Amino acid sequence: MSFEKNVTVSGIKDKVIIITGASSGIGEAAALLLAERGAKIVLGARGVDRLEALAERIVNRCGEAIYARTDVQQREDLSSLVTLAAERYGKLDVFINNAGVMPISPLDELRIEDWEAMIDINLKGVLYGIAAALPVFRKQGFGHFVNTSSTAGHKTVPNQSVYSGTKFAVRAISEGLRQEAGDQLRVTVISPGIVRTNFTESVTNKEVRDRLAAIRDELAMPPDAVARAIAFAIEQPADIDVNEIVIRPTAQV
Ligand SMILES: NC(=O)c1ccc[n+]([C@@H]2O[C@H](COP(=O)([O-])OP(=O)(O)OC[C@H]3O[C@@H](n4cnc5c(N)ncnc54)[C@H](OP(=O)(O)O)[C@@H]3O)[C@@H](O)[C@H]2O)c1
């Protein structure tokens, strides 16, 4: 099956949407909401058991979802995910580059493996997603990237410099992509503040992890709030590009 003979649609119903990092948190919430609104969801993450359970939940609610084990550090995994969408549905409307990790710590601790993980997953992973989907979007003549940055992509604070650097970079790359995209493609950056998800699990510094978890438990917003923002960007008419949404709990400074 090829991507060639399709036309773009407005709204959410019947759109084919790939979500990376779909096994928990924001990605999972977006998958559930978009499936409920009639999209066909292609789920990617490393945790294949959780993807299987999520796909089953969606199908049990009369939605449509398929999944494939995807490590965004592996360029070929992203290509395979796009091929899966092609083979099953014959088109790709939206690619949500959502996978990310946040093992933050002071630079003095030289947790270089954590720095590399953030660069490889949050930054190179997004570029690999773009590389996999952009040629398809060009061929079809339509397509929409939704890239997850963060309020940390707008302002950095101590201990977050590398994470923040990857999220500033996601905004810069997305803006460049938007400028190059022309009038057929759309590019949206979603910049959430603190969200109630599993993101603290990747923090290797226990003190930082506990502090972050306490802040999250005190003021985080539910991942559904971010899913609604993603849905808002996707449901706009094809000639309207919501460029960026910054969304945070009112209690977050
Ligand atoms: N939570 C927040 O406060 C917050 C705020 C701003 C921005 N964000 C961003 O939102 C995005 C989603 O995070 P979340 O808060 O929903 O956290 P989460 O619940 O920890 O979800 C992260 C997702 O990314 C996936 N992932 C991690 N490494 C991966 C890899 N190498 N390949 C493929 N998937 C990978 C995880 O699945 P597997 O482990 O199964 O692969 C999981 O599905 C991230 O980009 C994060 O930076 C979060």
mmCIF file of C-alpha atoms and ligand atoms in Angstrom:
data_model
loop_
_atom_site.group_PDB
_atom_site.id
_atom_site.type_symbol
_atom_site.label_atom_id
_atom_site.label_comp_id
_atom_site.label_asym_id
_atom_site.label_seq_id
_atom_site.Cartn_x
_atom_site.Cartn_y
_atom_site.Cartn_z
ATOM 1 C CA MET A 1 0.000 0.000 0.000
ATOM 2 C CA SER A 2 1.276 3.513 -0.740
ATOM 3 C CA PHE A 3 0.714 6.960 0.680
ATOM 4 C CA GLU A 4 -0.052 8.563 -2.654
ATOM 5 C CA LYS A 5 -3.795 8.483 -3.280
ATOM 6 C CA ASN A 6 -5.154 10.265 -0.251
ATOM 7 C CA VAL A 7 -6.695 13.583 0.537
ATOM 8 C CA THR A 8 -6.328 15.547 3.720
ATOM 9 C CA VAL A 9 -9.225 15.736 6.162
ATOM 10 C CA SER A 10 -10.109 18.363 8.773
ATOM 11 C CA GLY A 11 -11.049 17.529 12.330
ATOM 12 C CA ILE A 12 -9.916 14.379 14.116
ATOM 13 C CA LYS A 13 -12.220 11.630 12.879
ATOM 14 C CA ASP A 14 -10.484 9.160 10.527
ATOM 15 C CA LYS A 15 -7.086 10.773 10.883
ATOM 16 C CA VAL A 16 -4.181 8.340 11.177
ATOM 17 C CA ILE A 17 -2.056 9.482 14.098
ATOM 18 C CA ILE A 18 1.304 8.109 15.257
ATOM 19 C CA ILE A 19 2.191 8.798 18.889
ATOM 20 C CA THR A 20 5.672 8.062 20.270
ATOM 21 C CA GLY A 21 5.977 7.615 24.023
ATOM 22 C CA ALA A 22 2.401 6.338 23.969
ATOM 23 C CA SER A 23 2.809 3.803 26.776
ATOM 24 C CA SER A 24 2.166 6.240 29.639
ATOM 25 C CA GLY A 25 1.473 9.817 30.696
ATOM 26 C CA ILE A 26 0.735 12.423 28.036
ATOM 27 C CA GLY A 27 1.105 9.980 25.128
ATOM 28 C CA GLU A 28 -1.346 7.522 26.652
ATOM 29 C CA ALA A 29 -3.870 10.279 27.463
ATOM 30 C CA ALA A 30 -3.586 11.656 23.915
ATOM 31 C CA ALA A 31 -4.092 8.176 22.444
ATOM 32 C CA LEU A 32 -7.264 7.624 24.465
ATOM 33 C CA LEU A 33 -8.737 11.041 23.684
ATOM 34 C CA LEU A 34 -7.911 11.030 19.966
ATOM 35 C CA ALA A 35 -9.199 7.458 19.568
ATOM 36 C CA GLU A 36 -12.419 8.460 21.319
ATOM 37 C CA ARG A 37 -12.774 11.242 18.747
ATOM 38 C CA GLY A 38 -12.456 8.749 15.883
ATOM 39 C CA ALA A 39 -8.767 8.773 14.987
ATOM 40 C CA LYS A 40 -6.842 5.619 14.091
ATOM 41 C CA ILE A 41 -3.932 5.495 16.480
ATOM 42 C CA VAL A 42 -0.500 3.967 15.858
ATOM 43 C CA LEU A 43 1.208 3.593 19.243
ATOM 44 C CA GLY A 44 4.996 3.504 19.719
ATOM 45 C CA ALA A 45 7.166 3.070 22.847
ATOM 46 C CA ARG A 46 9.602 0.523 24.266
ATOM 47 C CA GLY A 47 7.158 -0.970 26.812
ATOM 48 C CA VAL A 48 5.302 -3.306 24.514
ATOM 49 C CA ASP A 49 3.122 -4.856 27.259
ATOM 50 C CA ARG A 50 1.717 -1.445 28.137
ATOM 51 C CA LEU A 51 1.165 -0.653 24.455
ATOM 52 C CA GLU A 52 -0.706 -3.911 24.000
ATOM 53 C CA ALA A 53 -2.911 -3.188 27.038
ATOM 54 C CA LEU A 54 -3.607 0.350 25.798
ATOM 55 C CA ALA A 55 -4.462 -0.808 22.277
ATOM 56 C CA GLU A 56 -6.830 -3.356 23.800
ATOM 57 C CA ARG A 57 -8.503 -0.650 25.936
ATOM 58 C CA ILE A 58 -9.013 1.491 22.837
ATOM 59 C CA VAL A 59 -10.407 -1.367 20.767
ATOM 60 C CA ASN A 60 -12.729 -2.392 23.622
ATOM 61 C CA ARG A 61 -14.147 1.149 23.520
ATOM 62 C CA CYS A 62 -14.813 0.712 19.796
ATOM 63 C CA GLY A 63 -11.766 2.724 18.778
ATOM 64 C CA GLU A 64 -8.933 1.743 16.467
ATOM 65 C CA ALA A 65 -5.313 1.279 17.538
ATOM 66 C CA ILE A 66 -2.257 -0.714 16.566
ATOM 67 C CA TYR A 67 1.188 -0.665 18.115
ATOM 68 C CA ALA A 68 4.824 -1.525 17.586
ATOM 69 C CA ARG A 69 7.795 -1.612 19.920
ATOM 70 C CA THR A 70 9.635 1.602 19.166
ATOM 71 C CA ASP A 71 12.853 2.975 20.611
ATOM 72 C CA VAL A 72 13.167 6.532 19.288
ATOM 73 C CA GLN A 73 16.944 6.225 19.618
ATOM 74 C CA GLN A 74 16.801 3.765 16.716
ATOM 75 C CA ARG A 75 16.111 5.559 13.461
ATOM 76 C CA GLU A 76 14.852 2.374 11.788
ATOM 77 C CA ASP A 77 12.212 1.907 14.534
ATOM 78 C CA LEU A 78 10.626 5.226 13.521
ATOM 79 C CA SER A 79 10.719 4.252 9.847
ATOM 80 C CA SER A 80 9.047 0.942 10.713
ATOM 81 C CA LEU A 81 6.315 2.748 12.658
ATOM 82 C CA VAL A 82 5.550 4.928 9.629
ATOM 83 C CA THR A 83 5.572 1.840 7.379
ATOM 84 C CA LEU A 84 3.121 0.156 9.762
ATOM 85 C CA ALA A 85 0.736 3.123 9.403
ATOM 86 C CA ALA A 86 1.091 2.903 5.599
ATOM 87 C CA GLU A 87 0.455 -0.817 5.429
ATOM 88 C CA ARG A 88 -2.535 -0.727 7.740
ATOM 89 C CA TYR A 89 -4.187 2.577 6.853
ATOM 90 C CA GLY A 90 -2.564 3.834 3.639
ATOM 91 C CA LYS A 91 -1.856 7.331 4.936
ATOM 92 C CA LEU A 92 -0.425 9.312 7.839
ATOM 93 C CA ASP A 93 -2.086 12.541 9.000
ATOM 94 C CA VAL A 94 -0.262 13.365 12.226
ATOM 95 C CA PHE A 95 3.049 12.401 13.821
ATOM 96 C CA ILE A 96 3.195 13.211 17.549
ATOM 97 C CA ASN A 97 6.834 13.304 18.691
ATOM 98 C CA ASN A 98 6.124 12.852 22.374
ATOM 99 C CA ALA A 99 8.673 10.352 23.780
ATOM 100 C CA GLY A 100 10.944 11.976 26.337
ATOM 101 C CA VAL A 101 12.911 11.497 29.543
ATOM 102 C CA MET A 102 13.904 13.933 32.257
ATOM 103 C CA PRO A 103 16.843 12.607 34.326
ATOM 104 C CA ILE A 104 17.791 16.044 35.627
ATOM 105 C CA SER A 105 20.658 16.770 38.057
ATOM 106 C CA PRO A 106 23.296 19.439 38.787
ATOM 107 C CA LEU A 107 25.938 19.647 36.042
ATOM 108 C CA ASP A 108 28.672 19.182 38.696
ATOM 109 C CA GLU A 109 27.582 15.563 39.144
ATOM 110 C CA LEU A 110 28.675 14.791 35.573
ATOM 111 C CA ARG A 111 25.866 12.298 34.975
ATOM 112 C CA ILE A 112 26.950 12.136 31.380
ATOM 113 C CA GLU A 113 24.902 9.048 30.533
ATOM 114 C CA ASP A 114 21.795 10.957 31.609
ATOM 115 C CA TRP A 115 22.809 13.909 29.412
ATOM 116 C CA GLU A 116 23.253 11.556 26.496
ATOM 117 C CA ALA A 117 19.890 9.875 27.096
ATOM 118 C CA MET A 118 18.123 13.261 27.040
ATOM 119 C CA ILE A 119 19.909 14.307 23.857
ATOM 120 C CA ASP A 120 19.316 10.933 22.182
ATOM 121 C CA ILE A 121 15.648 10.564 23.157
ATOM 122 C CA ASN A 122 14.279 14.118 23.502
ATOM 123 C CA LEU A 123 16.248 15.687 20.660
ATOM 124 C CA LYS A 124 17.611 13.109 18.214
ATOM 125 C CA GLY A 125 14.442 11.039 18.690
ATOM 126 C CA VAL A 126 12.367 13.996 17.473
ATOM 127 C CA LEU A 127 14.685 14.458 14.483
ATOM 128 C CA TYR A 128 14.378 10.752 13.629
ATOM 129 C CA GLY A 129 10.584 11.113 13.818
ATOM 130 C CA ILE A 130 10.763 14.068 11.443
ATOM 131 C CA ALA A 131 13.070 12.120 9.110
ATOM 132 C CA ALA A 132 10.648 9.183 9.024
ATOM 133 C CA ALA A 133 7.451 11.164 8.420
ATOM 134 C CA LEU A 134 8.516 14.257 6.427
ATOM 135 C CA PRO A 135 9.063 12.485 3.064
ATOM 136 C CA VAL A 136 5.661 10.826 3.474
ATOM 137 C CA PHE A 137 3.968 14.129 4.276
ATOM 138 C CA ARG A 138 5.631 15.702 1.205
ATOM 139 C CA LYS A 139 4.489 12.863 -1.034
ATOM 140 C CA GLN A 140 0.909 12.994 0.268
ATOM 141 C CA GLY A 141 0.770 16.795 0.176
ATOM 142 C CA PHE A 142 -0.439 17.002 3.775
ATOM 143 C CA GLY A 143 0.724 16.152 7.270
ATOM 144 C CA HIS A 144 1.036 17.546 10.778
ATOM 145 C CA PHE A 145 3.901 17.303 13.264
ATOM 146 C CA VAL A 146 3.073 17.797 16.932
ATOM 147 C CA ASN A 147 6.321 18.045 18.885
ATOM 148 C CA THR A 148 6.405 18.000 22.685
ATOM 149 C CA SER A 149 8.635 20.638 24.232
ATOM 150 C CA SER A 150 8.082 22.016 27.758
ATOM 151 C CA THR A 151 7.906 25.235 29.749
ATOM 152 C CA ALA A 152 11.558 24.225 30.390
ATOM 153 C CA GLY A 153 12.000 24.937 26.666
ATOM 154 C CA HIS A 154 11.168 28.576 27.424
ATOM 155 C CA LYS A 155 13.104 29.124 30.635
ATOM 156 C CA THR A 156 15.843 27.128 32.313
ATOM 157 C CA VAL A 157 16.451 26.715 36.048
ATOM 158 C CA PRO A 158 19.277 25.068 38.054
ATOM 159 C CA ASN A 159 19.574 21.262 37.587
ATOM 160 C CA GLN A 160 17.569 21.333 34.364
ATOM 161 C CA SER A 161 20.084 22.725 31.895
ATOM 162 C CA VAL A 162 20.477 19.649 29.670
ATOM 163 C CA TYR A 163 16.773 18.757 29.728
ATOM 164 C CA SER A 164 15.953 22.378 29.090
ATOM 165 C CA GLY A 165 18.525 22.498 26.280
ATOM 166 C CA THR A 166 16.823 19.596 24.510
ATOM 167 C CA LYS A 167 13.435 21.270 24.851
ATOM 168 C CA PHE A 168 14.726 24.668 23.617
ATOM 169 C CA ALA A 169 16.138 22.724 20.658
ATOM 170 C CA VAL A 170 12.787 21.036 19.959
ATOM 171 C CA ARG A 171 11.201 24.493 19.748
ATOM 172 C CA ALA A 172 13.951 25.823 17.474
ATOM 173 C CA ILE A 173 13.798 22.820 15.141
ATOM 174 C CA SER A 174 10.002 22.903 15.062
ATOM 175 C CA GLU A 175 9.969 26.603 14.212
ATOM 176 C CA GLY A 176 12.519 26.036 11.435
ATOM 177 C CA LEU A 177 10.478 23.128 10.144
ATOM 178 C CA ARG A 178 7.341 25.277 10.193
ATOM 179 C CA GLN A 179 9.065 27.988 8.170
ATOM 180 C CA GLU A 180 10.280 25.434 5.620
ATOM 181 C CA ALA A 181 7.044 23.465 5.561
ATOM 182 C CA GLY A 182 5.156 25.566 3.008
ATOM 183 C CA ASP A 183 1.399 25.804 2.855
ATOM 184 C CA GLN A 184 0.569 22.074 2.980
ATOM 185 C CA LEU A 185 2.135 20.919 6.239
ATOM 186 C CA ARG A 186 1.465 21.950 9.813
ATOM 187 C CA VAL A 187 3.848 22.065 12.784
ATOM 188 C CA THR A 188 2.723 22.467 16.375
ATOM 189 C CA VAL A 189 4.833 22.677 19.515
ATOM 190 C CA ILE A 190 3.173 21.701 22.782
ATOM 191 C CA SER A 191 4.920 23.166 25.831
ATOM 192 C CA PRO A 192 3.420 21.754 29.023
ATOM 193 C CA GLY A 193 4.262 22.827 32.544
ATOM 194 C CA ILE A 194 4.288 20.171 35.226
ATOM 195 C CA VAL A 195 2.080 17.178 34.449
ATOM 196 C CA ARG A 196 1.074 14.249 36.703
ATOM 197 C CA THR A 197 2.937 11.439 34.905
ATOM 198 C CA ASN A 198 5.765 8.939 35.484
ATOM 199 C CA PHE A 199 8.427 11.392 34.370
ATOM 200 C CA THR A 200 10.283 11.357 37.718
ATOM 201 C CA GLU A 201 11.155 7.673 37.193
ATOM 202 C CA SER A 202 14.059 8.537 34.909
ATOM 203 C CA VAL A 203 15.713 10.828 37.496
ATOM 204 C CA THR A 204 18.845 9.066 38.790
ATOM 205 C CA ASN A 205 19.649 11.560 41.579
ATOM 206 C CA LYS A 206 17.406 10.449 44.475
ATOM 207 C CA GLU A 207 17.269 13.854 46.160
ATOM 208 C CA VAL A 208 16.255 15.596 42.937
ATOM 209 C CA ARG A 209 13.770 12.794 42.168
ATOM 210 C CA ASP A 210 12.054 13.091 45.571
ATOM 211 C CA ARG A 211 11.908 16.887 45.329
ATOM 212 C CA LEU A 212 10.449 16.722 41.834
ATOM 213 C CA ALA A 213 7.885 14.099 42.851
ATOM 214 C CA ALA A 214 6.792 16.286 45.787
ATOM 215 C CA ILE A 215 6.315 19.309 43.479
ATOM 216 C CA ARG A 216 4.419 17.144 40.998
ATOM 217 C CA ASP A 217 2.141 15.727 43.695
ATOM 218 C CA GLU A 218 1.427 19.228 44.968
ATOM 219 C CA LEU A 219 0.581 21.094 41.793
ATOM 220 C CA ALA A 220 0.703 19.028 38.592
ATOM 221 C CA MET A 221 -2.113 19.040 36.042
ATOM 222 C CA PRO A 222 -3.547 15.778 34.686
ATOM 223 C CA PRO A 223 -2.163 14.491 31.354
ATOM 224 C CA ASP A 224 -5.687 14.855 29.937
ATOM 225 C CA ALA A 225 -5.219 18.633 29.953
ATOM 226 C CA VAL A 226 -2.291 18.286 27.546
ATOM 227 C CA ALA A 227 -4.191 15.734 25.450
ATOM 228 C CA ARG A 228 -6.991 18.291 24.975
ATOM 229 C CA ALA A 229 -4.457 20.894 23.822
ATOM 230 C CA ILE A 230 -3.064 18.405 21.286
ATOM 231 C CA ALA A 231 -6.589 17.624 20.077
ATOM 232 C CA PHE A 232 -7.314 21.348 19.681
ATOM 233 C CA ALA A 233 -4.317 21.772 17.368
ATOM 234 C CA ILE A 234 -5.211 18.690 15.320
ATOM 235 C CA GLU A 235 -8.905 19.478 14.886
ATOM 236 C CA GLN A 236 -8.335 22.874 13.232
ATOM 237 C CA PRO A 237 -9.060 23.170 9.497
ATOM 238 C CA ALA A 238 -6.179 21.976 7.282
ATOM 239 C CA ASP A 239 -5.108 25.547 6.427
ATOM 240 C CA ILE A 240 -4.846 26.610 10.075
ATOM 241 C CA ASP A 241 -1.621 25.847 11.932
ATOM 242 C CA VAL A 242 -1.610 26.265 15.706
ATOM 243 C CA ASN A 243 2.100 26.918 16.115
ATOM 244 C CA GLU A 244 2.554 26.576 19.853
ATOM 245 C CA ILE A 245 0.501 25.931 22.957
ATOM 246 C CA VAL A 246 1.966 26.657 26.383
ATOM 247 C CA ILE A 247 -0.168 25.033 29.053
ATOM 248 C CA ARG A 248 0.525 24.837 32.785
ATOM 249 C CA PRO A 249 -1.332 24.471 36.083
ATOM 250 C CA THR A 250 -2.438 27.820 37.497
ATOM 251 C CA ALA A 251 -0.379 27.048 40.609
ATOM 252 C CA GLN A 252 2.877 26.827 38.612
ATOM 253 C CA VAL A 253 4.947 30.023 38.570
HETATM 254 N N1 LIG B 1 5.398 15.453 32.932
HETATM 255 C C1 LIG B 1 5.768 16.707 32.803
HETATM 256 O O1 LIG B 1 5.732 17.500 33.755
HETATM 257 C C2 LIG B 1 6.197 17.225 31.454
HETATM 258 C C3 LIG B 1 6.286 18.606 31.286
HETATM 259 C C4 LIG B 1 6.685 19.099 30.054
HETATM 260 C C5 LIG B 1 6.997 18.243 29.029
HETATM 261 N N2 LIG B 1 6.910 16.893 29.234
HETATM 262 C C6 LIG B 1 7.267 16.029 28.113
HETATM 263 O O2 LIG B 1 6.154 15.223 27.792
HETATM 264 C C7 LIG B 1 6.605 14.050 27.120
HETATM 265 C C8 LIG B 1 5.915 12.837 27.704
HETATM 266 O O3 LIG B 1 6.347 12.674 29.053
HETATM 267 P P1 LIG B 1 5.368 12.262 30.236
HETATM 268 O O4 LIG B 1 5.340 13.381 31.196
HETATM 269 O O5 LIG B 1 4.095 11.744 29.712
HETATM 270 O O6 LIG B 1 6.240 11.128 30.952
HETATM 271 P P2 LIG B 1 6.110 9.547 31.027
HETATM 272 O O7 LIG B 1 4.800 9.165 31.618
HETATM 273 O O8 LIG B 1 7.356 9.106 31.679
HETATM 274 O O9 LIG B 1 6.092 9.110 29.493
HETATM 275 C C9 LIG B 1 7.249 9.103 28.717
HETATM 276 C C10 LIG B 1 6.992 8.225 27.513
HETATM 277 O O10 LIG B 1 8.160 8.243 26.678
HETATM 278 C C11 LIG B 1 8.490 6.897 26.384
HETATM 279 N N3 LIG B 1 9.914 6.755 26.115
HETATM 280 C C12 LIG B 1 10.962 7.013 26.920
HETATM 281 N N4 LIG B 1 12.106 6.714 26.297
HETATM 282 C C13 LIG B 1 11.773 6.247 25.070
HETATM 283 C C14 LIG B 1 12.507 5.751 23.961
HETATM 284 N N5 LIG B 1 13.849 5.659 23.974
HETATM 285 N N6 LIG B 1 11.813 5.367 22.860
HETATM 286 C C15 LIG B 1 10.474 5.419 22.819
HETATM 287 N N7 LIG B 1 9.736 5.872 23.841
HETATM 288 C C16 LIG B 1 10.376 6.278 24.946
HETATM 289 C C17 LIG B 1 8.022 6.070 27.580
HETATM 290 O O11 LIG B 1 7.731 4.733 27.194
HETATM 291 P P3 LIG B 1 8.724 3.495 27.334
HETATM 292 O O12 LIG B 1 9.503 3.670 28.585
HETATM 293 O O13 LIG B 1 7.758 2.353 27.337
HETATM 294 O O14 LIG B 1 9.551 3.517 26.085
HETATM 295 C C18 LIG B 1 6.707 6.781 27.893
HETATM 296 O O15 LIG B 1 5.683 6.278 27.081
HETATM 297 C C19 LIG B 1 8.129 14.047 27.251
HETATM 298 O O16 LIG B 1 8.693 14.515 26.041
HETATM 299 C C20 LIG B 1 8.374 15.038 28.362
HETATM 300 O O17 LIG B 1 9.640 15.624 28.281
HETATM 301 C C21 LIG B 1 6.514 16.360 30.417
#
